[in-house]
Structures are given as structure tokens and as C-alpha cells.
Amino acid sequence: MLMLVAVLGLSMSATDVLKSNIDDQLMNHSAFYGLAATASIENSTTLCGKQLTKMADAIVNKNRWAIKMMDSSGMPKGGLYWGGTYWLGSRTQCDAMGILKNIAVSPVLGSVTTETVNDLPPFPVAYFAAYFKHDSEIQVITHLPDEFRITLGLCLPKSCEGPELAVLLQKYFDAKIFVHQNIYNATFQMQEVKKLVDDYSWLREFRTIIMGSIILGVVMMSLLGTIYDIKYYKSMTDPNHLHENVENKKKYDKKYHNIGLGFRILRCFSVYENNKIICSMKISNDSISVIHGLKFFSMILIILGHTVISIKGFYDNPVKIFYVSEEYNVQVLASLHFTVDTFFCISGYLLASSFFRTEYDESGTKKYGVLDRVGLFVAMFVKRFLRLTPSYMITVGLTSVIYAWRYRNSVFPLDERNDLMCSTYWWRNLLYINNLEPVNETCMTWSWYLGNDMQFFVITTFLLVLSTMYFKTAATLLTATLFGCVGYTIYLVYDLEFTPYLDEFFLNMATFYVNPRIRIGAYIVGVYSAYLVYYLKKELPLRKCVVRLLWIGALSMLVCILFGLRTRNVSLAYGALYLGVSRILWASAIAWALIACETQNGGIFTKILGFKYWYPFSRLTYVAYLLNPLVIFLLVSYSDAAYQMEVPNLLFMAPGMTLLSFLAAYVFTLLIESPTIALNKIFFDYLKSARRRPQITSRSARKNEGFESDENAKVPDEIVSKN
């Protein structure tokens, strides 16, 4: 009997020692267990503390439900040297903890494991994200936002709240028993613990209600407009449905020309009609076919660039971006920002080309007086503003709502708080001055382009209008602006001793990327090229061999610019020269393509860029630019794991992002942008008709005189979107 008691005592003592060793090992290596054990040591009396204590005991006793919770939580891993600060575990695995469900491999094999009630935690669980900073010197400094912030995923009792967990974790880290703190010689400072349980409070916010109402209204208008268009308008206006006798023809004409304003507005929302407009393979006679191909291919490259940049905050090895930046394939990705200058050049070309075609007479001399010119300037600005702003501001609202939703539900910390910035600074976007403000106070950081483009439009339009009266003065000011752009860029490089590398661009986005005084040069090059085509009357007096040499020179220039900074060992003078002229030279190469194709010297490039199947995609590029960073953000923020910066991964990911961005752009254009264009057409037709209409106040007199109310004017059959 005594022998049995002694054996049992030794066994219990050995078990206690084993449990003590397990406890020590877990305390040293698992922040998840360290949090639970700290709650036990602190004798926490809250429901959360009691459940954490129970969880800590269950882990030591190897209860399956507790081990599964620990397995769902994040653990330190290698890679901190290159910025591996995501210790996430698996949120999906944690969410599945409360579900008694066997996982079937196949009908033959049945379930992988047999789940029982004992596998379920004795309390509801939730996934938490803990954010804290470290000060280890081992991590490479890249100057990316919050690069020393570690994100730890934790599967914990749902009763816990962030502040209580933050205090317990900080006490655990302050004890300096966590092995990785000692290995990395670091201290950890808690910032926030967030419970990722969607309480749908964002649905009750004012911005969500407003955006939901707008979207619901647009959908209802589209439904009614489509029904009206197909069931009434088409049958009423189709001559094939009418008999050939004169009486029916008169009835047809009367119905056709007496459509009320309300019905014309309703038809603007017809999905049937707008789809035909978007997918049409026809363009107006004054449209430039090759621009459609240029816009489409440039947008693909921009989406690829945004795929690289927009997910930089989701990389688990961001240092690799800079480590491989000198490789040829990565150099192309690093230089994709030049494609934005393609759009600047195209915008300048389209503006000037349209202006020269409509506002210059054959001799190029002035046609109107000062007041007429002021009116023209105002009219051009108002048209541009009304054309771009509705889609833009709806995107601002959607961005604010989507970021508010993802902030509450994504494990990833958001480097861009568009939910806050768009709610506070949306008016800057409305006024197109957002590019003049600090980047960290910007709503939709990618919208800097729209601010620049609108400002360039205003400046250039003013000079174009001025040129109809004082041509030399306008030309001198435009040329001075171009040279000033180059000179100012070179001055900034020397003044700030800036080296044009990828990491430096991240650090100086506002100065060397967003700055309109640096980017306007490409726009002006587009204006010059349009004037040259107008002046030459679309005839280029050059030999074919010279044209070929110019094509070779333009393509070579693009290649040289793409790989001009492959090596980091460049002098300050070279960097200043490169930054000063690279965007101008890029735009000049694009301008040559436009000039050559417009003067029938494009050859195969005209066939490729002017291919009619690019037209529908080209009409979507404006909205695709607005939406693609939002689409990318939505997709990557859903992930359970951080992304690896690998070129093959990006090349596989980019086509999917491109496809989904254009699909979203198609739906948005169908429901919002195309109706906006049609409504603008009705509005400006009304203004023109009002100016031409004689002052006849009597309704019967108007009828007798044969004047038709503007409200009965016919809706144009096709409105082509020129982005």
C-alpha cells in the first residue's frame, strides 16, 4: 500500500514538473499563451479574464479545443529582416471553431477527422488583431508607413475587448520573457487590439445611408428607364412598326418629336441604350482612333503598377521591392508611372485638337471678341467639370464607405484611412485641389491625377482661348511653362539632393510625383503636337526613311527611359537631368505616335492602336482609373495571410485585377457615367436652345410660329464618351 502511494506521488510530481516545463516553454514562445497565462497570474475577475485562465489551463492539459485556438493564432516566424511583421495565424480557421462540421475530402474517403462536442470551445470565440511596434535594429529601414508595426492574430474568447487585451499583452511583453524579444533585442509597445467582429454599425452611418440611397435611386431609374426605352420608346420611334400611309407617318413624326423632358431624362438611364453606346464599334468622324488603343493599353499598365503599389502595405517582405529593383524585369514595373504621362499627353492633345478644329478659322486668326472668349472659357470649364465630377464624387463616397467597412473587418492595418480622409476632406476633391495638400491628408491618394488634369485643363484652356486673340503671347507663355517645368524639376533635385530611386520616390511622393509643376510638361507636349497636326493639315512632308527613323528614335527613347535608372550608382547631375527631361521625352515619343498616325504615317501602329475592338474598353478607362485601386484593396484586404512580393505572383495577379477593374468600370459606366453624359447633353442642348429661342410668351403664338419646346427635343441616339 505504501509502495502504491509512493508511486502515485512520484507520478503526480513528475506530471506537475512536466506541466511546469510546458508552461514555461509556452510562456517563452507563444504570445497567445502568454496573454492567457498573464490573465491567470493577474487573477483577472472579468468574464474575459476567467475564460482566458480556463483556456491557459486547457492548453497545458492539451485539450483539443484550446490547442486548435492556439493553432489558429499567429506565431513569430522568420523574415523580420525583410519586413516580415505579419504574424496572423488563420482567421477563417478561428471562425470555424464554433462550427461542428466534418471536412469531406471526397465521397469515397469521407471525413478527414471526426468532430465531437469536445472539440468545441466552451465559450464563443472571435478573431482579434493586435498591433504593436518593435524597435529592433535587425529590420531594414525602407521608410514605408508604419514599417516597424507587428500585426499579431489571436483566436480568443468573444467576451474580451480590445483595451483589456492590450493591457494584458503589454504586461506580458514588459516581463521580457518572450524569446523573440530577446533574440531580436527589441521592446514591444502596444498600439491597439481590435476585435474583428462585424457589428454592422457602419451600415447605420450617415455616409452609408446617403450612398445606399444614391445607388438604390440609380438602380430604380435604370430599371424604369430600360423598361420605358424597350417597351415604349423603341416601338414608338421605329419606322418598321408603322404602315407606309401618310397618316401613320404624320402620327409617327408627332410622337417622335413630342417626348417630354421627364421621359427624355428617364431614357438617359436606359441600360439597353447605354450598353449599345459603350459596346459600339463606331466612333465620331472627328474622333482619333489610335487614342483608344493608347488609352486601353496604358490603363492596363497603370493597373499593373497599382497592383504593385497599392498592396505594399500587405507585403510580408516589402524590402524585396528595393532589393530587386535593379533587375531588368522589376525595372519595367518600377517605371510604370510614366504611363500616367501618356494620359496627360493624350488629354492635352484632345483638348487642343478639338479647340483648333472648332474655334480657329481657316487662317487661324481670331473670330470673336473678349466677352465671347470669356464665355467660351467658362463654358469649356463647366462642361469639363460636369463631365468628370458626378462619377468622381460617387467614387469618393463609395471609397469612404468601403474603407470604413474594411477597417472594422480586415486584419491588416490600413495605411490609408480613406474612411476618415474622405469624410473630412471630400471638398478638396470636389474643387480639384486635393493634389496640393499633404499626401497623408488626401482622400483617394490615386485621385491626384484628376486634380492635376483639371488644373492643366484650366491653364491650357486659358492659353488656347488667349491664342485666338494674342497668338504669340499665348505661345510664349505655353513655352515658358514647359521650360519652367524642366528647370523647376532640376532645381528641386539639386536643392534636396534627391536621388530618383524607388525608395526615395515613396518618401517624396508629394514633391516629385504628385507635384503639378513637375507633371504639366507632358500635357503641354500634347498641345504642341495637336497644333502641329492642325498646322500641317494632317499632312507630314517627310520622306518614308525619315519617318522610319523617327519611329525607331521614339521607341528607343521609351526603352531608354524605362531602363535609365537600372543601377543606383548615378550622379546627382545625371539624376537631375533624368528627372528633368524624362517625362517630356516620354510624352514626345507618345506625341510622335499621335502625329504619325494622324498624318497617315503610322503603318502597323495605326492598325494595332486603332483596332475597333479597343473602343469599348477605351470608353471605360476613366472609371477604370477611379475604381481599380478600390477593387485591388477590396480583394487583398480579404486575405487571411500577407502577400509575398514576387514578380511571378504579381504577373499572375495583375490580369485578374485588370479584368475585375474593367468589369466594375463597365457596371459603373452603365449605371452612372453614361447617364451623366446623356444628362449633360440634354442640359447644354437646353441652354443652346434657350439662347436661340425668340421671346414669344404666348403658348398658342409659339405653336403658330412653329417653335418647339426644348422639353420636346429629341434625345440623341448615341453619345460617345471621350475620356
PDB file of N, CA, C and O in Angstrom, residues 54 122 130 161 166 205 234 313 499:
ATOM      1  N   LYS A  54      -9.126  29.786 -18.054  1.00  0.00           N
ATOM      2  CA  LYS A  54      -9.589  28.441 -18.408  1.00  0.00           C
ATOM      3  C   LYS A  54      -8.901  27.945 -19.668  1.00  0.00           C
ATOM      4  O   LYS A  54      -8.525  26.763 -19.775  1.00  0.00           O
ATOM      5  N   PRO A 122     -15.770  26.002 -24.925  1.00  0.00           N
ATOM      6  CA  PRO A 122     -16.908  26.157 -24.002  1.00  0.00           C
ATOM      7  C   PRO A 122     -17.460  27.577 -23.979  1.00  0.00           C
ATOM      8  O   PRO A 122     -18.304  27.897 -23.128  1.00  0.00           O
ATOM      9  N   ALA A 130      -3.888  42.258 -32.948  1.00  0.00           N
ATOM     10  CA  ALA A 130      -3.123  43.094 -32.011  1.00  0.00           C
ATOM     11  C   ALA A 130      -1.998  43.779 -32.774  1.00  0.00           C
ATOM     12  O   ALA A 130      -1.234  43.126 -33.490  1.00  0.00           O
ATOM     13  N   GLU A 161     -12.476  42.352 -24.883  1.00  0.00           N
ATOM     14  CA  GLU A 161     -12.478  43.616 -25.606  1.00  0.00           C
ATOM     15  C   GLU A 161     -11.042  44.105 -25.762  1.00  0.00           C
ATOM     16  O   GLU A 161     -10.145  43.731 -24.981  1.00  0.00           O
ATOM     17  N   ALA A 166      -5.114  44.637 -24.608  1.00  0.00           N
ATOM     18  CA  ALA A 166      -3.913  45.448 -24.817  1.00  0.00           C
ATOM     19  C   ALA A 166      -3.114  45.579 -23.525  1.00  0.00           C
ATOM     20  O   ALA A 166      -1.875  45.498 -23.526  1.00  0.00           O
ATOM     21  N   GLU A 205     -24.242  54.402 -40.523  1.00  0.00           N
ATOM     22  CA  GLU A 205     -23.607  55.711 -40.617  1.00  0.00           C
ATOM     23  C   GLU A 205     -24.253  56.547 -41.721  1.00  0.00           C
ATOM     24  O   GLU A 205     -24.782  56.013 -42.700  1.00  0.00           O
ATOM     25  N   LYS A 234     -38.804  52.489 -78.155  1.00  0.00           N
ATOM     26  CA  LYS A 234     -38.345  51.782 -79.348  1.00  0.00           C
ATOM     27  C   LYS A 234     -39.497  51.490 -80.296  1.00  0.00           C
ATOM     28  O   LYS A 234     -39.402  51.693 -81.500  1.00  0.00           O
ATOM     29  N   GLY A 313       1.393  47.739 -48.452  1.00  0.00           N
ATOM     30  CA  GLY A 313       1.130  47.591 -47.028  1.00  0.00           C
ATOM     31  C   GLY A 313       0.700  46.192 -46.633  1.00  0.00           C
ATOM     32  O   GLY A 313       0.542  45.895 -45.447  1.00  0.00           O
ATOM     33  N   THR A 499      17.813  61.571 -55.074  1.00  0.00           N
ATOM     34  CA  THR A 499      18.235  60.519 -55.997  1.00  0.00           C
ATOM     35  C   THR A 499      16.984  59.778 -56.462  1.00  0.00           C
ATOM     36  O   THR A 499      16.203  59.298 -55.633  1.00  0.00           O
TER      37      THR A 499
END
